mmCIF file of C-alpha atoms in Angstrom:
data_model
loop_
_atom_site.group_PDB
_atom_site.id
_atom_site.type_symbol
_atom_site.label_atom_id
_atom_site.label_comp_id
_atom_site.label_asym_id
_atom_site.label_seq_id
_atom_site.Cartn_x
_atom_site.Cartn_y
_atom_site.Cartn_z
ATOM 1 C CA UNK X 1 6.942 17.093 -17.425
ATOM 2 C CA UNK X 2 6.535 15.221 -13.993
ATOM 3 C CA UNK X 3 5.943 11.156 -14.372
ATOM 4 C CA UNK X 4 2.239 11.460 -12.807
ATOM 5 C CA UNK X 5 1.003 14.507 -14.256
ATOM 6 C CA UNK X 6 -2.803 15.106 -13.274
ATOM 7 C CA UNK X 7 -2.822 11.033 -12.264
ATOM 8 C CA UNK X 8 -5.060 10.088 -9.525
ATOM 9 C CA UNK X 9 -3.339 8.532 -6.916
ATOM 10 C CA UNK X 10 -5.064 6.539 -3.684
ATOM 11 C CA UNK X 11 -2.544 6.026 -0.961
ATOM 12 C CA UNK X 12 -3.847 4.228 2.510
ATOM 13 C CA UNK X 13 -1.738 4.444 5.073
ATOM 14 C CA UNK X 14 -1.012 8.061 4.266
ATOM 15 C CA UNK X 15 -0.611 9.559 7.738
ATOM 16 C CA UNK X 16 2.631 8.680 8.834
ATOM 17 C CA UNK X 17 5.821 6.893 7.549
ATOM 18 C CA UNK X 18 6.029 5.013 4.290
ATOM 19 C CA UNK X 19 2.481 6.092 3.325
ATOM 20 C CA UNK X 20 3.147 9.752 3.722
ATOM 21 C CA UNK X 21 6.458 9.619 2.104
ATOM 22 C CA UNK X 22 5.023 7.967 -0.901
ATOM 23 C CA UNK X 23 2.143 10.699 -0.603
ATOM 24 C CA UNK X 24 4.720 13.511 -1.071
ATOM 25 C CA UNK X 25 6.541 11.770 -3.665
ATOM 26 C CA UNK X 26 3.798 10.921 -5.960
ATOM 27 C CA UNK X 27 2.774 14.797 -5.307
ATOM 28 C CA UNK X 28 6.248 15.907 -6.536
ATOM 29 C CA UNK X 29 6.051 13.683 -9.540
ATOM 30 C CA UNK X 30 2.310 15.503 -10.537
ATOM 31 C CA UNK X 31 0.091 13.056 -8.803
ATOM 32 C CA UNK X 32 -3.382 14.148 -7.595
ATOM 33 C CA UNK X 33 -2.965 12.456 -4.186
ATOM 34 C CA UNK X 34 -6.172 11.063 -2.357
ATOM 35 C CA UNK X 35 -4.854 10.105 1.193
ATOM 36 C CA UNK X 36 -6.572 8.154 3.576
ATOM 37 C CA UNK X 37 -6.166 6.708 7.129
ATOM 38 C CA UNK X 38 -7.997 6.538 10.735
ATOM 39 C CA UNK X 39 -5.939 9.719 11.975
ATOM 40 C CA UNK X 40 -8.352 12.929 10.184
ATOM 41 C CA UNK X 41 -5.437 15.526 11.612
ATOM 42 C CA UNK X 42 -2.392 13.932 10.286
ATOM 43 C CA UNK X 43 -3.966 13.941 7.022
ATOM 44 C CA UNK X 44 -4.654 17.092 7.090
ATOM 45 C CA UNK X 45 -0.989 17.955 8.151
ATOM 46 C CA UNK X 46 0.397 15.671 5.331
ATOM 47 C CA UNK X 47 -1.868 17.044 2.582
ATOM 48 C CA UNK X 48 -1.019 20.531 3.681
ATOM 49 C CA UNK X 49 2.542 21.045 2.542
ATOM 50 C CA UNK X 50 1.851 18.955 -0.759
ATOM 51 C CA UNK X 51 2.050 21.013 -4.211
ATOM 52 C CA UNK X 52 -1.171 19.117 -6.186
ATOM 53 C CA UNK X 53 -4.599 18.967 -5.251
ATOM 54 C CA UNK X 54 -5.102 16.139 -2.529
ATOM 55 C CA UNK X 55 -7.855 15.400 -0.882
ATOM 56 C CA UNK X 56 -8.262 13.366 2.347
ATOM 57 C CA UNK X 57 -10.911 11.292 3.253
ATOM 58 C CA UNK X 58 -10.455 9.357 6.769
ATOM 59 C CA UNK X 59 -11.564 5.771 6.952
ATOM 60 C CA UNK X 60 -10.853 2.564 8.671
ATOM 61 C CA UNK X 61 -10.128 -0.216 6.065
ATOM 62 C CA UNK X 62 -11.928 -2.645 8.558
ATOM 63 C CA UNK X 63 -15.401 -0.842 7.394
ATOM 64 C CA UNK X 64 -16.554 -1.994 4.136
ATOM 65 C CA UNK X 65 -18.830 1.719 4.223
ATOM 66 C CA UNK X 66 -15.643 4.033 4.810
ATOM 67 C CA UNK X 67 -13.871 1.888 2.161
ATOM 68 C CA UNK X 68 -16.776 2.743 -0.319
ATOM 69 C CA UNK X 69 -17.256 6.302 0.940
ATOM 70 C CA UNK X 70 -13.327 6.874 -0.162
ATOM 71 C CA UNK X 71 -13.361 5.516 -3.473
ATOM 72 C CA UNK X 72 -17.262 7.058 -4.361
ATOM 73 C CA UNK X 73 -14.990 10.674 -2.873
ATOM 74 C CA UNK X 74 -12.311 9.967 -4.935
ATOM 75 C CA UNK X 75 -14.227 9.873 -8.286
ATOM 76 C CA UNK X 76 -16.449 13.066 -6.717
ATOM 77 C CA UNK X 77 -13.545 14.873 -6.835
ATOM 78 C CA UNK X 78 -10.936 13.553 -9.792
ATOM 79 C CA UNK X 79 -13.421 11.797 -12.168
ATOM 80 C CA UNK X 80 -10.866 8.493 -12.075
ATOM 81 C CA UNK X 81 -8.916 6.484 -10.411
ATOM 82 C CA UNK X 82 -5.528 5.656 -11.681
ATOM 83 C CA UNK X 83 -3.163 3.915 -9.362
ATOM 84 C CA UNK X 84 -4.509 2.419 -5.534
ATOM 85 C CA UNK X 85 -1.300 1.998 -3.240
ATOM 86 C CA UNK X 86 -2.637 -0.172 0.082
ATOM 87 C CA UNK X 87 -0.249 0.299 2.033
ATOM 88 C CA UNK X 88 -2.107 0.359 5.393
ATOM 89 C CA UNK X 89 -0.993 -2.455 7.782
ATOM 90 C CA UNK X 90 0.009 -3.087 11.004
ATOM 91 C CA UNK X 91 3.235 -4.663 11.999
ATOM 92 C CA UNK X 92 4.390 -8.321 13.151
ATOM 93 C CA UNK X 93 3.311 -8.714 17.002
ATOM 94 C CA UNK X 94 5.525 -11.204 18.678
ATOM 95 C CA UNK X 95 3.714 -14.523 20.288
ATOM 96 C CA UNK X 96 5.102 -16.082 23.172
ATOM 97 C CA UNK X 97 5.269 -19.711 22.304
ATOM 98 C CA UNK X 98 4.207 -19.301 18.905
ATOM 99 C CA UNK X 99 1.083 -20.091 16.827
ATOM 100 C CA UNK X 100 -0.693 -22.433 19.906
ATOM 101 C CA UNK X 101 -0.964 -19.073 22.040
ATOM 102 C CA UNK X 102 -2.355 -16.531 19.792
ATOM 103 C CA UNK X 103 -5.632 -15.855 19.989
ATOM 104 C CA UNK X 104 -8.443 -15.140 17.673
ATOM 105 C CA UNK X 105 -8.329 -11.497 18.281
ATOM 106 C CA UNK X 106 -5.104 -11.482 17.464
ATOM 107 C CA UNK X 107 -5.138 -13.270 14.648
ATOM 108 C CA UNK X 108 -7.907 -11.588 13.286
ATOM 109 C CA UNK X 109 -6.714 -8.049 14.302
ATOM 110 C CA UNK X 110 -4.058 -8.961 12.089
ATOM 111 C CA UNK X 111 -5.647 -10.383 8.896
ATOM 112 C CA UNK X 112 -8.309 -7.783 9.179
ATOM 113 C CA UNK X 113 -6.051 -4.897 8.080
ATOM 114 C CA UNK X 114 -3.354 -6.687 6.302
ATOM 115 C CA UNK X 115 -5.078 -9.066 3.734
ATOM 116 C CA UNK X 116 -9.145 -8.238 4.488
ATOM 117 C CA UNK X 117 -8.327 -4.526 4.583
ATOM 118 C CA UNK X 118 -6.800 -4.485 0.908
ATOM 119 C CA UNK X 119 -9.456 -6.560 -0.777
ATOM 120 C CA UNK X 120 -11.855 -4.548 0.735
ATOM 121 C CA UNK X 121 -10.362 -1.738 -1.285
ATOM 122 C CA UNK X 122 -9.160 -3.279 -4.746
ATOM 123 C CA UNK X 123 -12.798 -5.012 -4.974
ATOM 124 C CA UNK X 124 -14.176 -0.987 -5.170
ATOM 125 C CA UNK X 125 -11.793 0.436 -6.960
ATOM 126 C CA UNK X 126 -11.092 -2.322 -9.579
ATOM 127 C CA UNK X 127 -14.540 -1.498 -11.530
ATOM 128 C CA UNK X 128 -13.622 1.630 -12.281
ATOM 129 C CA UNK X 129 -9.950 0.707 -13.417
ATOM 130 C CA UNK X 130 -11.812 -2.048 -15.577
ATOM 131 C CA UNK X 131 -14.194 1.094 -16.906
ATOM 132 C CA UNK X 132 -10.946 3.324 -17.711
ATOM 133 C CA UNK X 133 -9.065 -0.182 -19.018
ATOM 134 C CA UNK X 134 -6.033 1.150 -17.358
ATOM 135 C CA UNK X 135 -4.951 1.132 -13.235
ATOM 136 C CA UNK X 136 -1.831 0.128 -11.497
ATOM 137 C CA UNK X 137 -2.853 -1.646 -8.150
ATOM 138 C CA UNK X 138 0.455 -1.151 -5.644
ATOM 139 C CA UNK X 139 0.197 -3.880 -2.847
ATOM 140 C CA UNK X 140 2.350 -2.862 0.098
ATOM 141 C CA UNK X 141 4.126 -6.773 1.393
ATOM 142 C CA UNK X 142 6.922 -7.634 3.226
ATOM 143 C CA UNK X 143 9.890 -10.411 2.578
ATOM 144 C CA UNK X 144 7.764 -12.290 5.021
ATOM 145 C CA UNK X 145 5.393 -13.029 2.142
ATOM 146 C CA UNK X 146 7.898 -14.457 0.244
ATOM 147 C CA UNK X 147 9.732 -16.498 3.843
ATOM 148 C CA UNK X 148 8.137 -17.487 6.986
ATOM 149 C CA UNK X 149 9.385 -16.589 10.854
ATOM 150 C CA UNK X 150 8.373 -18.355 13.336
ATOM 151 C CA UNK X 151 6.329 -16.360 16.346
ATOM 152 C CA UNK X 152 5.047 -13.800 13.903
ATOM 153 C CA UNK X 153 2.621 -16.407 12.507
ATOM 154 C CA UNK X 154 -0.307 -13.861 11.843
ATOM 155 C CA UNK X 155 1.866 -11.412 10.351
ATOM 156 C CA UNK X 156 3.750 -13.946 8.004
ATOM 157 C CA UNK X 157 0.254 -15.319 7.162
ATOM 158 C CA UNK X 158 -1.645 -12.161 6.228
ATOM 159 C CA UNK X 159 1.600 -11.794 3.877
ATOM 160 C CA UNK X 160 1.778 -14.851 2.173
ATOM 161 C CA UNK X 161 -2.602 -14.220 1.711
ATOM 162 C CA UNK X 162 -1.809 -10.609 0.120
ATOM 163 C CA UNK X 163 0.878 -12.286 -2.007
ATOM 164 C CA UNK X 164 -1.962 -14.426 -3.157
ATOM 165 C CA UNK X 165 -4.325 -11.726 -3.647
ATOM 166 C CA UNK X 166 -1.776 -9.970 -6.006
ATOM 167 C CA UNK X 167 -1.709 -12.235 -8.161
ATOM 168 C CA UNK X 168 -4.947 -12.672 -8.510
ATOM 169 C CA UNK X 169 -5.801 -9.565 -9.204
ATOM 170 C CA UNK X 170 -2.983 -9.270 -11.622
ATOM 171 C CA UNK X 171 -4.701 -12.166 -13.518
ATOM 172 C CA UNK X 172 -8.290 -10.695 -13.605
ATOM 173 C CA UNK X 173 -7.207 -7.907 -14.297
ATOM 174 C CA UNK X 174 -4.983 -8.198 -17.190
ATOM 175 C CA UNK X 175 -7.379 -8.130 -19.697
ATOM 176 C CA UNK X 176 -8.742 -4.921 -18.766
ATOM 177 C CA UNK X 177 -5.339 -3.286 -18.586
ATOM 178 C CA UNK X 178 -4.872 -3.533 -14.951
ATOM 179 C CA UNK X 179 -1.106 -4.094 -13.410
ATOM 180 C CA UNK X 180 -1.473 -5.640 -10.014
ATOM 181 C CA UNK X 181 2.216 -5.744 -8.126
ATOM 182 C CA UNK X 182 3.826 -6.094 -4.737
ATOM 183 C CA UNK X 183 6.068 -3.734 -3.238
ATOM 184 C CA UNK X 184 7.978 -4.200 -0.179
ATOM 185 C CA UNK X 185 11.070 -2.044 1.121
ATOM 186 C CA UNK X 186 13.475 -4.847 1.595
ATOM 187 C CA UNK X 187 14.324 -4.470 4.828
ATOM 188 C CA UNK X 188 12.945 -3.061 8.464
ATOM 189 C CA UNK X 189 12.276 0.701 8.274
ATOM 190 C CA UNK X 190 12.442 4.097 10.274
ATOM 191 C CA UNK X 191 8.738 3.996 11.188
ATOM 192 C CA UNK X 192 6.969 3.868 14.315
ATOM 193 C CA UNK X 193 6.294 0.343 13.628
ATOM 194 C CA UNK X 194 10.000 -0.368 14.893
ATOM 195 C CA UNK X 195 10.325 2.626 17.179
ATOM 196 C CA UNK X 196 10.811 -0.600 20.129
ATOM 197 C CA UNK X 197 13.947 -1.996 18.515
ATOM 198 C CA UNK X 198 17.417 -1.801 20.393
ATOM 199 C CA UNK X 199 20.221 1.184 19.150
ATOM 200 C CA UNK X 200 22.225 -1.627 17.638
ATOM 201 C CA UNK X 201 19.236 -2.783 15.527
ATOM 202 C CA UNK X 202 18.205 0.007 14.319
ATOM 203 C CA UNK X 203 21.424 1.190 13.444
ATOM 204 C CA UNK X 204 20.554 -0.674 10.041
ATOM 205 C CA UNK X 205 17.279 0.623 9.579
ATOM 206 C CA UNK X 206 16.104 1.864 6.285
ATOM 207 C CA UNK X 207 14.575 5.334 5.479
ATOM 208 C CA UNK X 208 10.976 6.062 5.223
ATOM 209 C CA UNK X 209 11.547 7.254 1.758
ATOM 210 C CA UNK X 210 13.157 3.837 0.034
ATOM 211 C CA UNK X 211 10.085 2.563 -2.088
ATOM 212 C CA UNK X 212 9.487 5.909 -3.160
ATOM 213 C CA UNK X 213 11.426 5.839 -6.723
ATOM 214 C CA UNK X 214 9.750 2.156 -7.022
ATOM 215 C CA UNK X 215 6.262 3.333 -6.280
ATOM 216 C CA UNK X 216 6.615 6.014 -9.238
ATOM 217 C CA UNK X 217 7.567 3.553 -11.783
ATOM 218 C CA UNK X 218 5.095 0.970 -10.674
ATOM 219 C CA UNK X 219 2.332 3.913 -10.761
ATOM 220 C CA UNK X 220 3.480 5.399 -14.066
ATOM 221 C CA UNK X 221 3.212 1.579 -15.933
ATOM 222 C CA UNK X 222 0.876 1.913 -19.199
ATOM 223 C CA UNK X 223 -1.094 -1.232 -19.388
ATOM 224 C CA UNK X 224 0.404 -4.281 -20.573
ATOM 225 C CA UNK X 225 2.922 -3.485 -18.095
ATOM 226 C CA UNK X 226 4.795 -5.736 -15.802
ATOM 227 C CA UNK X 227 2.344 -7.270 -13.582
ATOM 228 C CA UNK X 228 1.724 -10.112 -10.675
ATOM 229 C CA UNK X 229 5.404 -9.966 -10.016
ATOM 230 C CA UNK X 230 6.548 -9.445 -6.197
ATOM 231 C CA UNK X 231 10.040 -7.730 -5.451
ATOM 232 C CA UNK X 232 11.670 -5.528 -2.899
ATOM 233 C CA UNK X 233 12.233 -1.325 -4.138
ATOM 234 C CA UNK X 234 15.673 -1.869 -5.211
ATOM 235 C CA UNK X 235 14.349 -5.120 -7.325
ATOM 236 C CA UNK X 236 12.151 -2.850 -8.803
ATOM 237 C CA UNK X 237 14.132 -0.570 -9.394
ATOM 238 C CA UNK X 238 16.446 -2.500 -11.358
ATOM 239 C CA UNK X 239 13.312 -4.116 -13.063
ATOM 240 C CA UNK X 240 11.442 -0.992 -14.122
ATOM 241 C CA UNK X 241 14.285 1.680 -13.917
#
């Protein structure tokens, strides 16, 4: 029998790279996949070759309504929701001189979809988990929530905030049988995120596909499961395996 047999699994982020490898992973493990991003047609694409019911709902984590609207779909369709992945982010954007020359669009562009973006999301889905008293809440980080960097200060920042909010939520929701955890690959990966680097660089790149066998046993935790804890996939792997 497949690990997520008829679970309900929300992935954002699911359009391209480690979203949509996680989509068709939790898929192959039995997974009723809800996928969501901003691009409607690479949904659709993703969602098309997967062998469970899916069902894609765009949205823009930015709006508090599209949040909502996926999440009031999502029980529409499956009844519950049993694991959230937010995985949606956008990547570290270089600042010429550091911190004193980034702007507050920049800054904000940044904490808007890394940190705001996945509240936004775990405050409408968490009632429902609290309802079912069982959910697995899969944060998406980066080693830069655990380290800093210096001219990536946005990026590092909206990190070391999600880091935060993990816990958190780990902590509130504990009683209600509610793991909240944070994932990150452990390394840069083969998305477009990195598409800029040099040969040489990405010559140690990682695959799309390495948090996939961490994602599954981090979705498939009963509650009273490890929670609040922050590790890379192979950590995790070790950890839960």
């Amino acid at each position: 029998m497949p690990v997520l047999e008829d679970e309900v699994v929300i992935v954002t982020g699911a359009s391209r790279g480690l979203g949509r490898s996680m989509v068709e992973r939790f898929s192959a493990e039995g997974a009723r996949v809800v996928l969501t991003a901003r691009d409607e047609d690479r949904l659709n694409e993703v969602a098309a070759d997967l062998p469970t019911e899916s069902l894609v709902v765009p949205a823009d984590v930015r709006d508090s309504d599209a949040v909502a609207n996926v999440i009031e779909r999502t029980l529409e369709e499956f009844g519950r929701i049993d694991t959230l992945v937010n995985n949606a982010g956008v990547a570290p954007m270089d600042s010429d001189g550091g911190l004193v020359n980034v702007t507050d669009e920049e800054w904000e562009a940044v904490l808007e979809i890394n940190l705001t973006g996945v509240f936004r999301f775990t405050r409408e889905a968490l009632p429902h988990m609290y309802d079912q008293e069982r959910g697995n809440v899969i944060n998406i980080s980066s080693g830069l929530g655990r380290r800093a960097m210096a001219g990536v200060g946005p990026y590092v920042s909206s990190k070391w905030g999600l880091e935060g909010l993990t816990r958190t939520t780990a902590l509130e929701g504990e009683e209600h049988g509610v793991n909240a955890n944070a994932l990150d690959p452990g390394g840069r990966v083969d998305t477009d995120i990195w598409a800029h680097l040099p040969d040489e660089e990405r010559e140690q790149i990682l695959d799309p596909d390495v948090m996939d066998d961490a994602a599954v046993l981090l979705a498939a935790q009963d509650p009273d499961g490890v929670t609040g804890e922050s590790m890379d996939a192979e950590a995790w792997e070790s950890r839960l395996g």
